[in-house]
Amino acid sequence: MKIIATYSIKGGVGKTATAVNLAYLAAQNGYRTLVWDLDPQGASSYYFRVKPKIKGGSKELIAGERELDGLIKATDFENLDLLPADFSFRNLDLVLDARKKPTQRLKQLLQPLSDSYDFIFLDCPPNISLLSEAIFESSDILLSPIIPTTLSLRTLEQLKKFIKENKLKNLQLMPFFSMADRRKNMHKDIMTTLSEKHSGILQTTIPYASDIERMGLERMPLGGYIKKSQSTEAYQDLWQEILTTIKLK
Amino acid sequence: MTVLPLHFELPEHMAADNFLSTLSKKIDFQIASEHYAIKTFYDSFDWRLYNADILCELNQSKTASHISLIDRNSGDCLALENQQDVPSFSHQFKDGRLKTKLDSLLEMRALLPLCQLPHQVFHINVLNKDKKTIVRIKLEEYEDLASRISLQPLKGYEKAVARISLLLEKSFELTPTQGSILNSALKLQGRKAKDYSSKLAIKLDPELRADKASKIIYRDLLKSIQINEAGTIADIDTEFLHDFRVAVRRTRAGLSQIKQVFPDKVMTHYASFFAWLGQITGATRDLDVYLLNYKQYKAALPESLQADIAPLYAFLKQKQKQAQTELAHHLKSPDYIKQLLAWEQYLKEPLPKKGCSSAANLTIKTLADQRIWKVYKRLIKEAEEITECSPAKVLHELRKTCKKLRYLMEFFQSLYPDNEINALIKALKGFQSVLGDFQDYEVQETSLKKFSEEMMVNKVQSNTFLAMGVLVQHLDTKRCAARQDFSKQYALFKCEQNKSAFKTLFAPQTEVKKS
């Protein structure tokens, strides 16, 4: 089982679209896949048409009173399940803080699912907090979308520093460009500069595209309503690049 | 918790369209796909998959074709592979769960199509108010059979599936169904599952006159000969011929051991016919056995010689093909057909009011007691005479006596308490197998030597003969081990418990009292 967190300190960078579309592709490849919507906004739950509500809320969940397995919902797609969000997730930080070894908690909760899934995607809320640390501790891959703007460099460096300082040796950071507009010279320039400075940035770029925006209307992953487009190809390439990087292809 | 019915049958008069239109008034759903498909069930001739509670089905549609193994009781899918055509043998499948499962169940038996069911499949998604799928329904509309509905629960939506199940059962008054569509399809063909087994299951009334009971036994054996005949001629797999030969051998043992129940002329005539049948089928069976053993032969060799044995396989294969052609020719000959028909006719004819001999007039139970007891005593006498230096021939004779006793006990099994006779048959089998091993290794050694002479002519590489030499050595070691094991196995068989069980079950009352 590989745990992939789609994470960024910033909001609105395409985390949820990445988690939902990559999970869809993994499931299409035959991998048993789960998306855990950790964002109280419940965007990925919305995309899968599942109510953003779990029995007992974050308190019972973190206390381990309910097994994760009992809260999982099948999506409309083969091999793809969802652990929905809940509005109480806005307090996850507080609930975690009340525990001993709070950063280990997510890892412990996910452990029993290791036989049931090949990939688990954690769709994370945008911030850097105790929950983020717990996510970093439990994940194998930190997939971080970067919009090619001047601020992105700062954000990426902050993240790298954080990983280094917290000695997260098992966590593989995979930044990639998201919502990129190749018509904008600034986007092109920043992408070139950043790729030169940071060797770990993935080759694939997810474009800014209206068909990805339409996910909110269609309420399903891109592949559910479009057979082939520049965007579907981009996600496909991104998924293949991830598989190659972790040598599962 | 009560188990929720997930499979239903539509009443015969209800077409899928009607059902769907009524359903649309009760729940919101969407037909995800509708297509024509053909479902073909497969099993071995002797129902090895069905006996293991497994169904093998190939589902073909315009766009997809896959083979799956289904748990017959739960309906769960145990293995699934994309597959256009179904190979005959498990080793021809690509590696994976399906192959592993089939390998262990089928062994050397071929997969054969049982029935083909063309049908229309509807995949239906039941939706909630967010248009999210909460239950999947598969509706299969068959041409000559009632349509079937299967509910596929989705994780986290257990209440929804319970609601739909209840709706189908109560509002639609559909009948929940447990059995597979296979059973209904077989019924339509006038067949039923497990309608063939190589095991004897002859039910006899102990009071029946011996000649009448004998006819029942022979009719059962004849049926086995006839049912395996086509597969033997077509060489579908090795077990058709094997079962054919077992039925022939049992008939021969019957004719020689259930003495004097029919007129001498009849007995002699058919004894020679079945002896001929045994003889003309022998060569092919022997070669089948060598080919089935080939993997073990190869594994017994040092790695450096394993590739060198390949010409032996080609040689055996070619020889088997020749022998098979001859065998098929014999089994298609007018003479064979005429003789077998005459035997069938004889077995059908009513018997005269009075049997042809005193043996024929005995009750079958009395005759069975007498024959089994006599052959058992002969077996013990022969076995007791065997010493460390006895020649192979003597052991071979003893093996034949064992077989005769075993067949008699199997013919008359229904006349004795199940657990008692079964325990004795099991004990006899154990003893018989050591004698069988000894004999088989010896025959294989001799044959390999003979084959090597024949292969010399084909300019085979010298390393092949070296490998065959090593193989002969290996078989000889095993033969010696079997020979040494003889006294141990015999001691086990003649233990006091078996001895007294044989006596109680079969000995005349006078002898039982004496002891």
JSON list of N, CA and C in Angstrom, two decimals, chain B residues 30 45 69 161 171 223 226 248 257 286 429 459 497 507 511:
[
{"chain": "B", "resi": 30, "resn": "GLN", "atom": "N", "xyz": [-30.61, 4.41, -13.56]},
{"chain": "B", "resi": 30, "resn": "GLN", "atom": "CA", "xyz": [-30.09, 4.74, -14.88]},
{"chain": "B", "resi": 30, "resn": "GLN", "atom": "C", "xyz": [-29.55, 3.44, -15.47]},
{"chain": "B", "resi": 45, "resn": "PHE", "atom": "N", "xyz": [-15.45, -33.49, -17.35]},
{"chain": "B", "resi": 45, "resn": "PHE", "atom": "CA", "xyz": [-16.48, -34.49, -17.57]},
{"chain": "B", "resi": 45, "resn": "PHE", "atom": "C", "xyz": [-16.98, -35.07, -16.23]},
{"chain": "B", "resi": 69, "resn": "LEU", "atom": "N", "xyz": [-14.21, -17.74, -12.21]},
{"chain": "B", "resi": 69, "resn": "LEU", "atom": "CA", "xyz": [-14.55, -18.84, -11.31]},
{"chain": "B", "resi": 69, "resn": "LEU", "atom": "C", "xyz": [-15.43, -18.24, -10.21]},
{"chain": "B", "resi": 161, "resn": "VAL", "atom": "N", "xyz": [-29.19, -1.38, -0.32]},
{"chain": "B", "resi": 161, "resn": "VAL", "atom": "CA", "xyz": [-29.36, -2.69, -0.95]},
{"chain": "B", "resi": 161, "resn": "VAL", "atom": "C", "xyz": [-30.44, -3.49, -0.22]},
{"chain": "B", "resi": 171, "resn": "SER", "atom": "N", "xyz": [-42.82, -6.03, -2.96]},
{"chain": "B", "resi": 171, "resn": "SER", "atom": "CA", "xyz": [-43.68, -5.34, -3.93]},
{"chain": "B", "resi": 171, "resn": "SER", "atom": "C", "xyz": [-43.74, -6.08, -5.26]},
{"chain": "B", "resi": 223, "resn": "LYS", "atom": "N", "xyz": [-22.73, -48.97, -18.88]},
{"chain": "B", "resi": 223, "resn": "LYS", "atom": "CA", "xyz": [-23.06, -47.55, -19.03]},
{"chain": "B", "resi": 223, "resn": "LYS", "atom": "C", "xyz": [-21.77, -46.71, -18.97]},
{"chain": "B", "resi": 226, "resn": "GLN", "atom": "N", "xyz": [-19.91, -47.11, -22.22]},
{"chain": "B", "resi": 226, "resn": "GLN", "atom": "CA", "xyz": [-20.55, -46.35, -23.31]},
{"chain": "B", "resi": 226, "resn": "GLN", "atom": "C", "xyz": [-20.36, -44.84, -23.16]},
{"chain": "B", "resi": 248, "resn": "VAL", "atom": "N", "xyz": [-14.04, -51.80, -18.14]},
{"chain": "B", "resi": 248, "resn": "VAL", "atom": "CA", "xyz": [-13.77, -53.08, -18.83]},
{"chain": "B", "resi": 248, "resn": "VAL", "atom": "C", "xyz": [-13.15, -54.08, -17.84]},
{"chain": "B", "resi": 257, "resn": "GLN", "atom": "N", "xyz": [-15.08, -63.64, -11.44]},
{"chain": "B", "resi": 257, "resn": "GLN", "atom": "CA", "xyz": [-15.25, -63.83, -9.99]},
{"chain": "B", "resi": 257, "resn": "GLN", "atom": "C", "xyz": [-16.68, -64.11, -9.53]},
{"chain": "B", "resi": 286, "resn": "ASP", "atom": "N", "xyz": [-0.81, -47.08, -21.43]},
{"chain": "B", "resi": 286, "resn": "ASP", "atom": "CA", "xyz": [0.57, -47.09, -20.93]},
{"chain": "B", "resi": 286, "resn": "ASP", "atom": "C", "xyz": [1.28, -45.81, -21.35]},
{"chain": "B", "resi": 429, "resn": "LYS", "atom": "N", "xyz": [-6.87, -50.73, -0.31]},
{"chain": "B", "resi": 429, "resn": "LYS", "atom": "CA", "xyz": [-6.29, -49.77, -1.25]},
{"chain": "B", "resi": 429, "resn": "LYS", "atom": "C", "xyz": [-4.84, -49.46, -0.87]},
{"chain": "B", "resi": 459, "resn": "LYS", "atom": "N", "xyz": [18.41, -41.56, -34.59]},
{"chain": "B", "resi": 459, "resn": "LYS", "atom": "CA", "xyz": [19.64, -40.75, -34.44]},
{"chain": "B", "resi": 459, "resn": "LYS", "atom": "C", "xyz": [19.51, -39.76, -33.27]},
{"chain": "B", "resi": 497, "resn": "GLN", "atom": "N", "xyz": [-7.48, -56.25, 13.67]},
{"chain": "B", "resi": 497, "resn": "GLN", "atom": "CA", "xyz": [-8.73, -55.51, 13.50]},
{"chain": "B", "resi": 497, "resn": "GLN", "atom": "C", "xyz": [-9.34, -55.77, 12.12]},
{"chain": "B", "resi": 507, "resn": "ALA", "atom": "N", "xyz": [-17.41, -64.01, 6.40]},
{"chain": "B", "resi": 507, "resn": "ALA", "atom": "CA", "xyz": [-17.24, -65.45, 6.61]},
{"chain": "B", "resi": 507, "resn": "ALA", "atom": "C", "xyz": [-18.57, -66.13, 6.89]},
{"chain": "B", "resi": 511, "resn": "GLU", "atom": "N", "xyz": [-17.90, -70.56, 10.46]},
{"chain": "B", "resi": 511, "resn": "GLU", "atom": "CA", "xyz": [-16.51, -70.19, 10.72]},
{"chain": "B", "resi": 511, "resn": "GLU", "atom": "C", "xyz": [-16.40, -69.11, 11.80]}
]
